XYZ file of N, CA, C and O in Angstrom:
532
model
N -74.494 -34.405 76.385
C -73.782 -33.173 76.064
C -73.754 -33.004 74.552
O -73.390 -33.905 73.821
N -74.103 -31.823 74.083
C -74.210 -31.584 72.651
C -72.944 -30.982 72.049
O -72.801 -30.947 70.844
N -72.031 -30.404 72.846
C -70.803 -29.842 72.324
C -70.915 -28.401 71.874
O -70.000 -27.861 71.286
N -72.035 -27.741 72.113
C -72.174 -26.325 71.785
C -73.137 -25.696 72.770
O -73.961 -26.377 73.365
N -73.012 -24.382 72.919
C -73.896 -23.665 73.844
C -75.312 -23.692 73.301
O -75.538 -23.574 72.113
N -76.252 -23.858 74.174
C -77.639 -23.950 73.736
C -78.478 -22.744 74.110
O -79.643 -22.695 73.772
N -77.876 -21.782 74.796
C -78.681 -20.628 75.193
C -79.039 -19.805 73.971
O -78.318 -19.757 72.993
N -80.166 -19.138 74.035
C -80.702 -18.409 72.892
C -79.874 -17.203 72.505
O -79.440 -17.081 71.387
N -79.679 -16.251 73.399
C -78.983 -15.028 73.060
C -79.830 -14.168 72.131
O -81.025 -14.378 71.957
N -79.199 -13.192 71.505
C -79.882 -12.296 70.582
C -79.940 -12.928 69.195
O -79.070 -13.679 68.805
N -80.943 -12.574 68.444
C -81.078 -13.083 67.083
C -80.393 -12.101 66.145
O -80.648 -10.890 66.182
N -79.520 -12.619 65.297
C -78.829 -11.772 64.326
C -79.861 -11.235 63.340
O -80.643 -12.004 62.778
N -79.867 -9.926 63.088
C -80.851 -9.369 62.159
C -80.623 -9.827 60.721
O -81.552 -9.819 59.919
N -79.415 -10.282 60.387
C -79.119 -10.724 59.022
C -79.455 -12.192 58.787
O -80.151 -12.536 57.844
N -78.939 -13.065 59.655
C -79.093 -14.497 59.375
C -80.131 -15.192 60.246
O -80.462 -16.352 59.997
N -80.610 -14.527 61.282
C -81.635 -15.082 62.186
C -81.204 -16.409 62.812
O -82.015 -17.266 63.097
N -79.900 -16.588 63.018
C -79.372 -17.850 63.540
C -79.689 -18.015 65.018
O -79.834 -17.049 65.758
N -79.744 -19.248 65.436
C -79.910 -19.620 66.826
C -78.879 -20.673 67.165
O -77.992 -20.980 66.363
N -78.956 -21.263 68.349
C -77.988 -22.282 68.737
C -77.961 -23.416 67.718
O -78.984 -23.880 67.248
N -76.788 -23.830 67.382
C -76.620 -24.940 66.456
C -75.158 -25.284 66.298
O -74.294 -24.426 66.423
N -74.899 -26.546 66.005
C -73.539 -27.048 65.883
C -72.757 -26.307 64.798
O -71.566 -26.069 64.917
N -73.395 -25.914 63.730
C -72.719 -25.258 62.621
C -72.627 -23.739 62.799
O -71.914 -23.064 62.073
N -73.333 -23.190 63.757
C -73.379 -21.743 63.951
C -72.326 -21.275 64.948
O -71.878 -22.040 65.801
N -71.947 -20.017 64.831
C -70.978 -19.410 65.744
C -71.727 -18.558 66.759
O -72.663 -17.853 66.408
N -71.290 -18.644 68.002
C -71.882 -17.832 69.066
C -70.851 -16.804 69.486
O -69.744 -17.138 69.884
N -71.216 -15.558 69.360
C -70.316 -14.471 69.710
C -70.789 -13.835 70.999
O -71.892 -13.314 71.068
N -69.955 -13.882 72.028
C -70.261 -13.219 73.286
C -69.779 -11.789 73.216
O -68.595 -11.535 73.152
N -70.693 -10.842 73.203
C -70.343 -9.442 73.049
C -70.297 -8.738 74.398
O -69.980 -7.582 74.481
N -70.597 -9.407 75.436
C -70.621 -8.819 76.775
C -71.629 -9.568 77.609
O -72.601 -10.082 77.094
N -71.356 -9.664 78.875
C -72.212 -10.439 79.750
C -73.539 -9.737 79.933
O -73.547 -8.556 80.233
N -74.646 -10.386 79.803
C -74.847 -11.743 79.290
C -75.194 -11.752 77.807
O -75.808 -12.674 77.315
N -74.812 -10.735 77.082
C -75.192 -10.588 75.684
C -74.404 -11.538 74.792
O -73.186 -11.620 74.861
N -75.097 -12.261 73.937
C -74.460 -13.104 72.936
C -75.350 -13.161 71.706
O -76.548 -12.930 71.784
N -74.721 -13.427 70.565
C -75.479 -13.484 69.324
C -74.949 -14.631 68.476
O -73.747 -14.841 68.378
N -75.852 -15.360 67.889
C -75.517 -16.483 67.015
C -75.449 -16.017 65.570
O -76.179 -15.129 65.153
N -74.558 -16.656 64.805
C -74.422 -16.354 63.374
C -74.186 -17.645 62.608
O -73.473 -18.524 63.071
N -74.756 -17.721 61.405
C -74.458 -18.847 60.520
C -73.079 -18.613 59.909
O -72.570 -17.490 59.902
N -72.446 -19.650 59.365
C -71.123 -19.480 58.760
C -71.101 -18.487 57.603
O -70.061 -17.907 57.307
N -72.235 -18.256 56.947
C -72.271 -17.361 55.792
C -72.974 -16.036 56.095
O -73.312 -15.303 55.176
N -73.144 -15.711 57.348
C -73.818 -14.474 57.756
C -72.950 -13.268 57.369
O -71.755 -13.233 57.682
N -73.528 -12.264 56.718
C -72.751 -11.080 56.335
C -72.159 -10.346 57.544
O -71.015 -9.886 57.506
N -72.915 -10.256 58.617
C -72.437 -9.574 59.814
C -71.229 -10.311 60.412
O -70.244 -9.694 60.810
N -71.311 -11.635 60.444
C -70.224 -12.468 60.958
C -68.991 -12.322 60.074
O -67.869 -12.187 60.565
N -69.178 -12.306 58.776
C -68.069 -12.160 57.838
C -67.385 -10.808 58.021
O -66.153 -10.723 58.045
N -68.161 -9.750 58.183
C -67.599 -8.405 58.394
C -66.793 -8.372 59.686
O -65.689 -7.812 59.725
N -67.308 -8.973 60.750
C -66.582 -8.992 62.023
C -65.250 -9.719 61.871
O -64.222 -9.248 62.368
N -65.249 -10.847 61.170
C -64.004 -11.591 60.985
C -62.996 -10.780 60.170
O -61.804 -10.757 60.487
N -63.457 -10.084 59.135
C -62.574 -9.245 58.330
C -61.983 -8.129 59.185
O -60.784 -7.831 59.108
N -62.813 -7.508 60.027
C -62.332 -6.433 60.901
C -61.318 -6.949 61.924
O -60.325 -6.278 62.218
N -61.543 -8.141 62.466
C -60.585 -8.729 63.415
C -59.255 -8.984 62.734
O -58.195 -8.704 63.285
N -59.293 -9.548 61.532
C -58.069 -9.833 60.797
C -57.333 -8.542 60.439
O -56.111 -8.465 60.547
N -58.075 -7.503 60.036
C -57.457 -6.217 59.704
C -56.828 -5.592 60.947
O -55.715 -5.048 60.886
N -57.509 -5.688 62.084
C -56.966 -5.159 63.335
C -55.706 -5.895 63.742
O -54.725 -5.282 64.172
N -55.717 -7.196 63.595
C -54.546 -7.998 63.923
C -53.370 -7.630 63.017
O -52.229 -7.491 63.478
N -53.655 -7.440 61.744
C -52.616 -7.056 60.787
C -52.039 -5.677 61.139
O -50.824 -5.478 61.133
N -52.904 -4.719 61.508
C -52.437 -3.391 61.894
C -51.520 -3.458 63.121
O -50.487 -2.777 63.172
N -51.900 -4.262 64.085
C -51.079 -4.395 65.297
C -49.719 -4.976 64.951
O -48.690 -4.499 65.434
N -49.688 -5.987 64.101
C -48.407 -6.580 63.694
C -47.555 -5.566 62.946
O -46.339 -5.488 63.150
N -48.173 -4.763 62.084
C -47.440 -3.732 61.346
C -46.899 -2.667 62.299
O -45.758 -2.224 62.159
N -47.705 -2.251 63.267
C -47.263 -1.250 64.239
C -46.109 -1.785 65.074
O -45.142 -1.061 65.346
N -46.201 -3.048 65.494
C -45.129 -3.653 66.280
C -43.834 -3.717 65.481
O -42.755 -3.415 65.997
N -43.927 -4.128 64.214
C -42.737 -4.211 63.364
C -42.109 -2.830 63.187
O -40.884 -2.672 63.283
N -42.942 -1.822 62.939
C -42.450 -0.450 62.784
C -41.755 0.011 64.066
O -40.660 0.570 64.025
N -42.404 -0.212 65.207
C -41.853 0.237 66.487
C -40.524 -0.454 66.785
O -39.575 0.196 67.254
N -40.430 -1.742 66.509
C -39.177 -2.472 66.763
C -38.051 -1.952 65.876
O -36.892 -1.942 66.275
N -38.397 -1.498 64.689
C -37.389 -0.962 63.771
C -36.939 0.436 64.214
O -35.759 0.766 64.158
N -37.863 1.269 64.670
C -37.583 2.662 64.995
C -37.061 2.855 66.425
O -36.292 3.775 66.699
N -37.460 1.995 67.341
C -37.155 2.181 68.757
C -35.663 2.361 69.051
O -35.305 3.282 69.799
N -34.765 1.536 68.522
C -33.347 1.710 68.885
C -32.807 3.115 68.568
O -32.096 3.704 69.387
N -33.154 3.664 67.420
C -32.663 4.997 67.061
C -33.282 6.067 67.966
O -32.585 6.988 68.417
N -34.574 5.944 68.255
C -35.228 6.908 69.143
C -34.645 6.815 70.548
O -34.430 7.839 71.216
N -34.366 5.602 70.985
C -33.777 5.385 72.308
C -32.394 6.031 72.368
O -32.040 6.679 73.364
N -31.631 5.890 71.329
C -30.299 6.489 71.290
C -30.383 8.017 71.326
O -29.595 8.676 72.012
N -31.331 8.594 70.624
C -31.510 10.049 70.664
C -31.861 10.516 72.074
O -31.387 11.562 72.530
N -32.682 9.750 72.773
C -33.020 10.092 74.162
C -31.768 10.057 75.026
O -31.530 10.966 75.828
N -30.959 9.009 74.879
C -29.731 8.906 75.679
C -28.798 10.085 75.424
O -28.212 10.644 76.341
N -28.664 10.455 74.153
C -27.792 11.581 73.813
C -28.324 12.893 74.405
O -27.556 13.700 74.920
N -29.617 13.094 74.311
C -30.222 14.304 74.869
C -30.053 14.336 76.378
O -29.756 15.386 76.965
N -30.231 13.202 77.044
C -30.083 13.141 78.503
C -28.639 13.410 78.904
O -28.385 14.115 79.888
N -27.687 12.879 78.139
C -26.274 13.092 78.456
C -25.869 14.548 78.263
O -24.935 15.028 78.916
N -26.562 15.273 77.408
C -26.236 16.673 77.139
C -26.782 17.618 78.205
O -26.512 18.819 78.145
N -27.537 17.112 79.171
C -28.147 17.977 80.197
C -27.786 17.541 81.614
O -28.660 17.412 82.464
N -26.514 17.331 81.913
C -26.192 16.895 83.277
C -26.358 18.037 84.286
O -26.149 19.204 83.967
N -26.736 17.674 85.479
C -26.804 18.623 86.575
C -27.933 19.638 86.534
O -27.908 20.601 87.275
N -28.924 19.439 85.707
C -30.048 20.378 85.662
C -31.023 20.041 86.790
O -31.021 18.930 87.320
N -31.893 20.985 87.159
C -32.899 20.686 88.189
C -33.827 19.536 87.773
O -34.408 18.878 88.626
N -33.940 19.319 86.481
C -34.813 18.238 85.995
C -34.096 16.889 85.964
O -34.649 15.918 85.437
N -32.894 16.799 86.529
C -32.104 15.571 86.439
C -32.846 14.318 86.931
O -32.774 13.281 86.272
N -33.585 14.375 88.052
C -34.309 13.158 88.466
C -35.316 12.691 87.408
O -35.470 11.500 87.172
N -35.981 13.637 86.752
C -36.942 13.283 85.701
C -36.224 12.673 84.503
O -36.665 11.668 83.937
N -35.114 13.273 84.120
C -34.330 12.775 82.985
C -33.829 11.368 83.286
O -33.934 10.464 82.447
N -33.282 11.167 84.475
C -32.752 9.856 84.844
C -33.851 8.797 84.894
O -33.663 7.666 84.427
N -35.000 9.159 85.472
C -36.110 8.202 85.560
C -36.617 7.834 84.169
O -36.830 6.653 83.865
N -36.794 8.828 83.311
C -37.264 8.548 81.952
C -36.268 7.683 81.203
O -36.647 6.714 80.539
N -34.998 8.008 81.314
C -33.966 7.226 80.627
C -33.973 5.780 81.116
O -33.882 4.838 80.324
N -34.104 5.583 82.410
C -34.125 4.226 82.957
C -35.392 3.468 82.553
O -35.349 2.279 82.255
N -36.533 4.167 82.525
C -37.782 3.527 82.097
C -37.702 3.101 80.635
O -38.142 2.001 80.270
N -37.140 3.946 79.801
C -37.005 3.591 78.384
C -36.028 2.422 78.230
O -36.250 1.519 77.426
N -34.962 2.407 79.009
C -34.031 1.275 78.953
C -34.719 -0.008 79.399
O -34.526 -1.067 78.796
N -35.550 0.080 80.438
C -36.296 -1.105 80.885
C -37.207 -1.612 79.775
O -37.339 -2.814 79.563
N -37.828 -0.686 79.033
C -38.671 -1.091 77.904
C -37.830 -1.744 76.819
O -38.235 -2.717 76.205
N -36.636 -1.222 76.587
C -35.750 -1.788 75.567
C -35.324 -3.206 75.935
O -35.076 -4.032 75.048
N -35.255 -3.480 77.218
C -34.799 -4.790 77.689
C -35.887 -5.854 77.671
O -35.614 -7.013 77.966
N -37.113 -5.476 77.361
C -38.216 -6.438 77.368
C -38.868 -6.473 75.998
O -38.773 -5.534 75.226
N -39.543 -7.569 75.691
C -40.257 -7.657 74.414
C -41.714 -7.271 74.579
O -42.426 -7.133 73.601
N -42.145 -7.108 75.812
C -43.535 -6.747 76.071
C -43.592 -5.386 76.724
O -42.928 -4.446 76.296
N -44.372 -5.297 77.760
C -44.536 -4.044 78.476
C -43.734 -4.080 79.757
O -43.564 -5.128 80.369
N -43.276 -2.920 80.166
C -42.612 -2.806 81.458
C -43.699 -2.959 82.515
O -44.690 -2.231 82.499
N -43.512 -3.913 83.392
C -44.510 -4.191 84.422
C -44.587 -3.076 85.456
O -43.635 -2.309 85.653
N -45.732 -2.988 86.088
C -45.956 -1.950 87.092
C -44.903 -2.002 88.193
O -44.425 -0.962 88.650
N -44.519 -3.207 88.614
C -43.523 -3.301 89.687
C -42.194 -2.672 89.260
O -41.515 -2.046 90.068
N -41.827 -2.780 87.971
C -40.592 -2.149 87.495
C -40.727 -0.625 87.488
O -39.785 0.081 87.850
N -41.885 -0.141 87.063
C -42.132 1.309 87.107
C -41.944 1.820 88.527
O -41.276 2.824 88.756
N -42.569 1.137 89.478
C -42.508 1.585 90.875
C -41.073 1.546 91.392
O -40.615 2.489 92.053
N -40.336 0.482 91.081
C -38.942 0.391 91.531
C -38.115 1.560 90.994
O -37.349 2.190 91.736
N -38.271 1.861 89.710
C -37.519 2.951 89.095
C -37.934 4.293 89.685
O -37.086 5.117 90.049
N -39.224 4.529 89.786
C -39.693 5.806 90.329
C -39.313 5.976 91.797
O -38.955 7.079 92.225
N -39.356 4.906 92.568
C -38.938 4.969 93.981
C -37.461 5.308 94.081
O -37.044 6.031 94.985
N -36.670 4.784 93.156
C -35.234 5.051 93.171
C -34.945 6.530 92.873
O -34.087 7.145 93.497
N -35.660 7.108 91.918
C -35.396 8.488 91.517
C -36.208 9.519 92.294
O -35.830 10.688 92.353
N -37.327 9.094 92.842
C -38.189 9.983 93.625
C -38.564 9.286 94.929
O -39.706 8.876 95.118
N -37.582 9.144 95.844
C -37.882 8.440 97.093
C -38.919 9.216 97.906
O -38.997 10.444 97.823
N -39.698 8.494 98.693
C -40.708 9.179 99.500
C -40.039 10.043 100.562
O -38.958 9.738 101.046
N -40.692 11.130 100.878
C -40.213 11.990 101.954
C -40.770 11.411 103.248
O -41.988 11.380 103.451
N -39.860 10.920 104.066
C -40.283 10.295 105.316
C -40.473 11.359 106.389
O -39.793 12.389 106.389
N -41.383 11.127 107.304
C -41.597 12.108 108.376
C -40.341 12.244 109.239
O -39.597 11.292 109.421
N -40.112 13.431 109.726
C -38.971 13.715 110.593
C -39.442 13.564 112.036
O -40.112 14.465 112.573
N -39.122 12.440 112.674
C -39.648 12.209 114.024
C -39.149 13.233 115.061
O -39.818 13.500 116.045
N -37.987 13.813 114.808
C -37.457 14.787 115.767
C -37.838 16.216 115.406
O -37.458 17.157 116.107
N -38.574 16.385 114.321
C -39.013 17.698 113.859
C -37.841 18.669 113.734
O -37.900 19.807 114.164
N -36.746 18.178 113.131
C -35.546 19.022 112.999
C -35.560 19.840 111.707
O -34.751 20.728 111.553
N -36.488 19.503 110.801
C -36.576 20.278 109.562
C -37.957 20.896 109.462
O -38.919 20.429 110.056
N -38.049 21.961 108.728
C -39.340 22.633 108.552
C -39.924 22.280 107.218
O -39.354 22.201 106.235
């Protein structure tokens, strides 16, 4: 066992790298892969872009965590100002979904969405006695 992948993959147009212990193999999609030397310009650009993307995501998350409580409060106030409207089920469902998001550090899972939506928009069950039109 050599400790690195030995398949050829695509040849980088910049560094012309192939399988090797010192080279990086980037899988870009099945079965596409490309090898790069540690000093390959293309590899360096990809790493810079990954780091910049990661930094942007962290900045967006920090911004959202700072702004979310105030936006959530504005939603609650707006919902409280519209009691008894025909849109009440929508208002209640949205308010509950936003609260569920506030209660988690990640994403509200699909099962939570379904539970909330089922509560506010229950399915219309068939009338076995055909008493309603």
